[in-house]
Coordinates of C-alpha atoms in Angstrom, one line a residue:
X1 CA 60.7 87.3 48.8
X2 CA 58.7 84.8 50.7
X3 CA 59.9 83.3 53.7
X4 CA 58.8 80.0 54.8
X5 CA 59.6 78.5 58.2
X6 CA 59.5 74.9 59.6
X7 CA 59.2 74.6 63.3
X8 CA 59.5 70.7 64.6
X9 CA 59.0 70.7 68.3
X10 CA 59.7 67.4 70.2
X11 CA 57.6 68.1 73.1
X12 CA 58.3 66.7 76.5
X13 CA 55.5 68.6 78.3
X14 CA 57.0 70.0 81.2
X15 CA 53.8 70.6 83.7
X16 CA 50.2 71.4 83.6
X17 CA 49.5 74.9 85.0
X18 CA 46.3 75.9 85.6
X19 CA 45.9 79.1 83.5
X20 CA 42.4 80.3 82.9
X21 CA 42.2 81.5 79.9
X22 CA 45.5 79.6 79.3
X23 CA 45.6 80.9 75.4
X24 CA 47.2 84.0 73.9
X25 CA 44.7 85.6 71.7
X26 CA 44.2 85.4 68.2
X27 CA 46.6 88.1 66.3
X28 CA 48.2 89.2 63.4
X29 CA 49.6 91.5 61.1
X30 CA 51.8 91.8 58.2
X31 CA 52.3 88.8 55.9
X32 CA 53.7 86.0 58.5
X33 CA 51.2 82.9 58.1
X34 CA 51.3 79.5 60.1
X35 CA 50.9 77.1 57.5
X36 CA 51.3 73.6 58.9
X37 CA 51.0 72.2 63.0
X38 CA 51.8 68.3 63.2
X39 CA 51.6 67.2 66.9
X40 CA 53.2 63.6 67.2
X41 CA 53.8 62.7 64.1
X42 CA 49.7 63.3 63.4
X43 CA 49.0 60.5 65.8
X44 CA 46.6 60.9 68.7
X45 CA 48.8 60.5 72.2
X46 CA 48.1 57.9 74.8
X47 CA 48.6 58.8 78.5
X48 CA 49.0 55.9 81.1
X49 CA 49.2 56.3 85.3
X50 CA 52.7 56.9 85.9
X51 CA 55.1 57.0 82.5
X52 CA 55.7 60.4 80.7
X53 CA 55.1 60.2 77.4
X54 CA 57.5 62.7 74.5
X55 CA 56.2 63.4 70.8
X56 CA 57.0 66.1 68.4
X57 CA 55.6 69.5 67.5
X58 CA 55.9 70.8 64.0
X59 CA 55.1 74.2 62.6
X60 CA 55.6 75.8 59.2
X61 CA 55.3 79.0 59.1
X62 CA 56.5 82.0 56.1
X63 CA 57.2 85.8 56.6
X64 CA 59.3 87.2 53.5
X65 CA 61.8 88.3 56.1
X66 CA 62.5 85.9 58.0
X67 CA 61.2 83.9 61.3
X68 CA 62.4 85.3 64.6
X69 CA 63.6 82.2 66.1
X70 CA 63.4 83.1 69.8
X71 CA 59.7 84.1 69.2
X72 CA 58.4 80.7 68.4
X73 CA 57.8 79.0 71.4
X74 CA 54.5 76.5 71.1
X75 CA 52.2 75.4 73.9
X76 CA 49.9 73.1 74.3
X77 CA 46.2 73.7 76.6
X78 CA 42.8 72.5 77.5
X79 CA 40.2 74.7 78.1
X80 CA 41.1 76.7 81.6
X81 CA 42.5 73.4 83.3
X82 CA 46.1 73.1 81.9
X83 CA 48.3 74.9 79.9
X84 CA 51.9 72.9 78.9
X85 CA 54.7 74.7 78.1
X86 CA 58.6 73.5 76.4
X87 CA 61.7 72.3 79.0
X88 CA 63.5 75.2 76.8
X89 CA 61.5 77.8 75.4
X90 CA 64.6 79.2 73.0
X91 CA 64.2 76.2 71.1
X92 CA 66.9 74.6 69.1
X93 CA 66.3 76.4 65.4
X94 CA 68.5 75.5 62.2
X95 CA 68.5 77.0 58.7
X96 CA 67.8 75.2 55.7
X97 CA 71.0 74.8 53.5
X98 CA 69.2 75.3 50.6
X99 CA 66.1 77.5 51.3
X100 CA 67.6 80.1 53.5
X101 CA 63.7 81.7 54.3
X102 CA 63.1 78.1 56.1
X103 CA 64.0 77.4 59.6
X104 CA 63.6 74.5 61.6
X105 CA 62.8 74.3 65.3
X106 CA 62.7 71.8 67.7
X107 CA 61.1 72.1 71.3
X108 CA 62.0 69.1 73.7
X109 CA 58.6 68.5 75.8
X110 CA 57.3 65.5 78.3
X111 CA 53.2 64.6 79.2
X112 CA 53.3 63.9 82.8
X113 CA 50.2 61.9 83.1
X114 CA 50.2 63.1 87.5
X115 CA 50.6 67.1 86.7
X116 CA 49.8 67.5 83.2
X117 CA 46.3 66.4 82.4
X118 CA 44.9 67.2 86.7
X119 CA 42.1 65.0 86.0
X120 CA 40.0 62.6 83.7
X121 CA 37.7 65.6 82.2
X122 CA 41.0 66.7 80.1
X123 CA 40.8 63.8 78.3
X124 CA 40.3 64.4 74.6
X125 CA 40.8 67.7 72.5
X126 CA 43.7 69.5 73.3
X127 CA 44.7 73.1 71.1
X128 CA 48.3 73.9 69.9
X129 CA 49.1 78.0 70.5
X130 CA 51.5 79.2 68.3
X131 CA 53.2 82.1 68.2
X132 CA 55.3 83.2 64.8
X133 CA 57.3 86.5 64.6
X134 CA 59.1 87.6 61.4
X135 CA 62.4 89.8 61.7
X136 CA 60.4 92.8 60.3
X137 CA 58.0 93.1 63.1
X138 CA 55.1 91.1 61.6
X139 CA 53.7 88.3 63.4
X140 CA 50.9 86.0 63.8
X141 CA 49.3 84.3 66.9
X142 CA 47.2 81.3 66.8
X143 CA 45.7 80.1 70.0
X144 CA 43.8 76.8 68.4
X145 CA 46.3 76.7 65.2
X146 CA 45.9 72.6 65.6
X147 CA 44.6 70.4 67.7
X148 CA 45.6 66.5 69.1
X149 CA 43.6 64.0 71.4
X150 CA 45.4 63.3 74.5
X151 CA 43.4 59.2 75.9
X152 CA 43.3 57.6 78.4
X153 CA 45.6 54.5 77.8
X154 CA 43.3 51.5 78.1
X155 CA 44.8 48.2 78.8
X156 CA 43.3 45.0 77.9
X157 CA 43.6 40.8 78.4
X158 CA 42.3 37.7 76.9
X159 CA 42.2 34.3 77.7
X160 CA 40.6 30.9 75.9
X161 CA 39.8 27.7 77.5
X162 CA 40.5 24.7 78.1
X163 CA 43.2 23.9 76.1
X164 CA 43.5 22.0 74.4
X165 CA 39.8 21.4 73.4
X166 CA 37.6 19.0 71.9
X167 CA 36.6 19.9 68.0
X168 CA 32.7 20.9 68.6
X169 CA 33.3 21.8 72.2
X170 CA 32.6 24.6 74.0
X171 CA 35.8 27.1 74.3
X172 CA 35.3 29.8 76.9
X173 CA 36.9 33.0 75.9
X174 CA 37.5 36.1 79.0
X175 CA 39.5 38.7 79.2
X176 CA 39.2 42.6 80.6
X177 CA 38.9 45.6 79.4
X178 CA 41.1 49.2 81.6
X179 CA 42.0 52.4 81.5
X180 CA 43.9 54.8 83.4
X181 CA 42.6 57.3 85.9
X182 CA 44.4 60.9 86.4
X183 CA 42.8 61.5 89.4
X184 CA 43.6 58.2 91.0
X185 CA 46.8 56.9 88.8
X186 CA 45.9 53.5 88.9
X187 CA 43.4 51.3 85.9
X188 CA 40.0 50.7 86.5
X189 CA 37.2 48.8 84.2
X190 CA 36.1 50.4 81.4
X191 CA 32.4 49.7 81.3
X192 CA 29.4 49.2 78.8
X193 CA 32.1 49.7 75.6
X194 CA 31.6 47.2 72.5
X195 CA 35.1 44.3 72.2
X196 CA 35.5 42.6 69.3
X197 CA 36.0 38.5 69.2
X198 CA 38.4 38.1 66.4
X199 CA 39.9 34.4 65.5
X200 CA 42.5 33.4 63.2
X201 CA 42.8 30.5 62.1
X202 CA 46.0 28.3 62.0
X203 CA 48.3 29.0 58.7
X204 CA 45.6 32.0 57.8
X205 CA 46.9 35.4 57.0
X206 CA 44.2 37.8 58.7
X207 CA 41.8 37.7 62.0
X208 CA 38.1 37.8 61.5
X209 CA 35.5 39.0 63.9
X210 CA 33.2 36.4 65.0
X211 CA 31.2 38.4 68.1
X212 CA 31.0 41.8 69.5
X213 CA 30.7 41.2 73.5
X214 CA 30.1 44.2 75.4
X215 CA 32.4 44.7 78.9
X216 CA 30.4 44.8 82.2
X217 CA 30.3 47.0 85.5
X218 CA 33.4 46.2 86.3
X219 CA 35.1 46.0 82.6
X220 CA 35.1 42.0 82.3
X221 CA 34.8 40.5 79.1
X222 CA 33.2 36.3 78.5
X223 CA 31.5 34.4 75.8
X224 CA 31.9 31.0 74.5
X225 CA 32.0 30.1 71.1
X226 CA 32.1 26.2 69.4
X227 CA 36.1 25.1 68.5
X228 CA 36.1 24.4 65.2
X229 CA 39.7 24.2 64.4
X230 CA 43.2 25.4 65.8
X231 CA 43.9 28.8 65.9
X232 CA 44.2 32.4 67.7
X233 CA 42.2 34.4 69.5
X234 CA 42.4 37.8 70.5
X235 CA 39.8 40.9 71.9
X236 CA 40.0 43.9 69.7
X237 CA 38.4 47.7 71.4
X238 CA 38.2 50.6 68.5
X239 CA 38.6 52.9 71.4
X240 CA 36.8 56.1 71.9
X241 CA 36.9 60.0 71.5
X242 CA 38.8 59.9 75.6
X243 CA 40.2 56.3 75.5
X244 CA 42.7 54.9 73.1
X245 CA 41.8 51.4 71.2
X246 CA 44.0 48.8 71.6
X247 CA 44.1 44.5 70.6
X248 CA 45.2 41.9 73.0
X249 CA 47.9 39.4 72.2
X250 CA 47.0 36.6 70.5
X251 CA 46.1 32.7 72.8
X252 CA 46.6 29.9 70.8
X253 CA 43.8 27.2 71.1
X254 CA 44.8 23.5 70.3
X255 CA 41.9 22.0 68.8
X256 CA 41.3 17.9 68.7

């Protein structure tokens, strides 16, 4: 009989040890198969200065005897930098009431952005290592079974003047573009990255994008643009494969 098991880990990542080599290596034998990792939902996960940051861990995995539930404990590493490991490694594993082969674990973790990541060259890829044991002896060990990016949380501001403005007038719109260090736990600019000037226009349903300004040396953002009616406008950043993207709020612009 097959046996399928779910594991959903909440990770809160306890701390980053530096491990090289911080992966088990690939194994297996017998018929016990990891067939599904989701890390957070399938979202990548955003790490600020100061402010841990929990998600979930989900595996599921089949043996046709069973899952050995305190086997299954998941970690999380980045090359030979980090390795992050569950608050409680037994795991809190139910039964499905109606598929008894399927199990269900959970793993409360927390991403510490001051021990976790150590510095800003973690940013990006990090690899799941799972572990999967069935009651009969077979197992399987995965040391990249999924991946997630762990960013940089970028922050970001806008502001458009004067207001109110003249129609035909020149409106001045600034703002700045940061993200967060891990090596000095504070924001600095993000420079040379491509913003998006989006406007919406009073009673309309959707922005557009009117410019793409790029940020400077020190991650400020400026153009000017001709007001034409009233309306919102906002910055937009599509983020990048160590930063996450994120939109300003909206500033309303009274146009007359």
């Amino acid at each position: 009989m097959r046996k399928s098991a779910v594991v959903a880990a909440t990770v809160g990542v306890l701390s980053a040890i530096v491990v090289p080599g911080a992966a088990v290596a690939d194994g297996h034998e017998g018929d016990t198969q990891i067939l599904k990792v989701v890390i957070n939902g399938g979202n990548d996960i955003a790490l600020g200065t100061t402010e841990a940051k929990k998600f979930t861990l989900q595996v599921t995995a089949s043996d046709d005897s069973g899952i050995k539930e305190d086997y299954t404990v998941p970690s999380l590493w980045n090359g030979s930098k980090g390795l992050v490991i569950p608050d409680n490694p037994t795991g809190d594993c139910v039964t499905h009431a109606t598929e008894p082969t399927i199990s269900t674990c959970t793993y409360k973790m927390t991403l510490r952005p001051q021990i976790d990541p150590q510095d800003n060259t973690t940013a990006g890829t990090w690899k799941a290592a799972i572990p999967v044991s069935g009651n009969d002896g077979d197992y399987v060990d995965k040391d990249a079974a999924a991946t997630v990016k762990v960013r940089r949380y970028a922050r970001m501001t806008v502001n458009a003047s004067p207001e109110p403005v003249k129609k035909g007038k020149t409106l001045t719109v600034t703002g700045s573009l940061t993200r967060a260090s891990w090596e000095t736990y504070k924001y600095a600019g993000y420079t040379a990255q491509a913003v998006k000037l989006q406007f919406r226009k009073k009673g309309a349903a959707s922005y557009s994008t009117v410019k793409t300004v790029s940020t400077n040396s020190g991650g400020a953002l400026k153009t000017t643009v001709k007001a034409a009616s009233d309306g919102y406008w906002r910055w937009s950043f599509a983020g990048t494969s160590t930063t996450n993207s994120v939109t300003t709020t909206a500033d309303y612009v009274d146009v007359n």
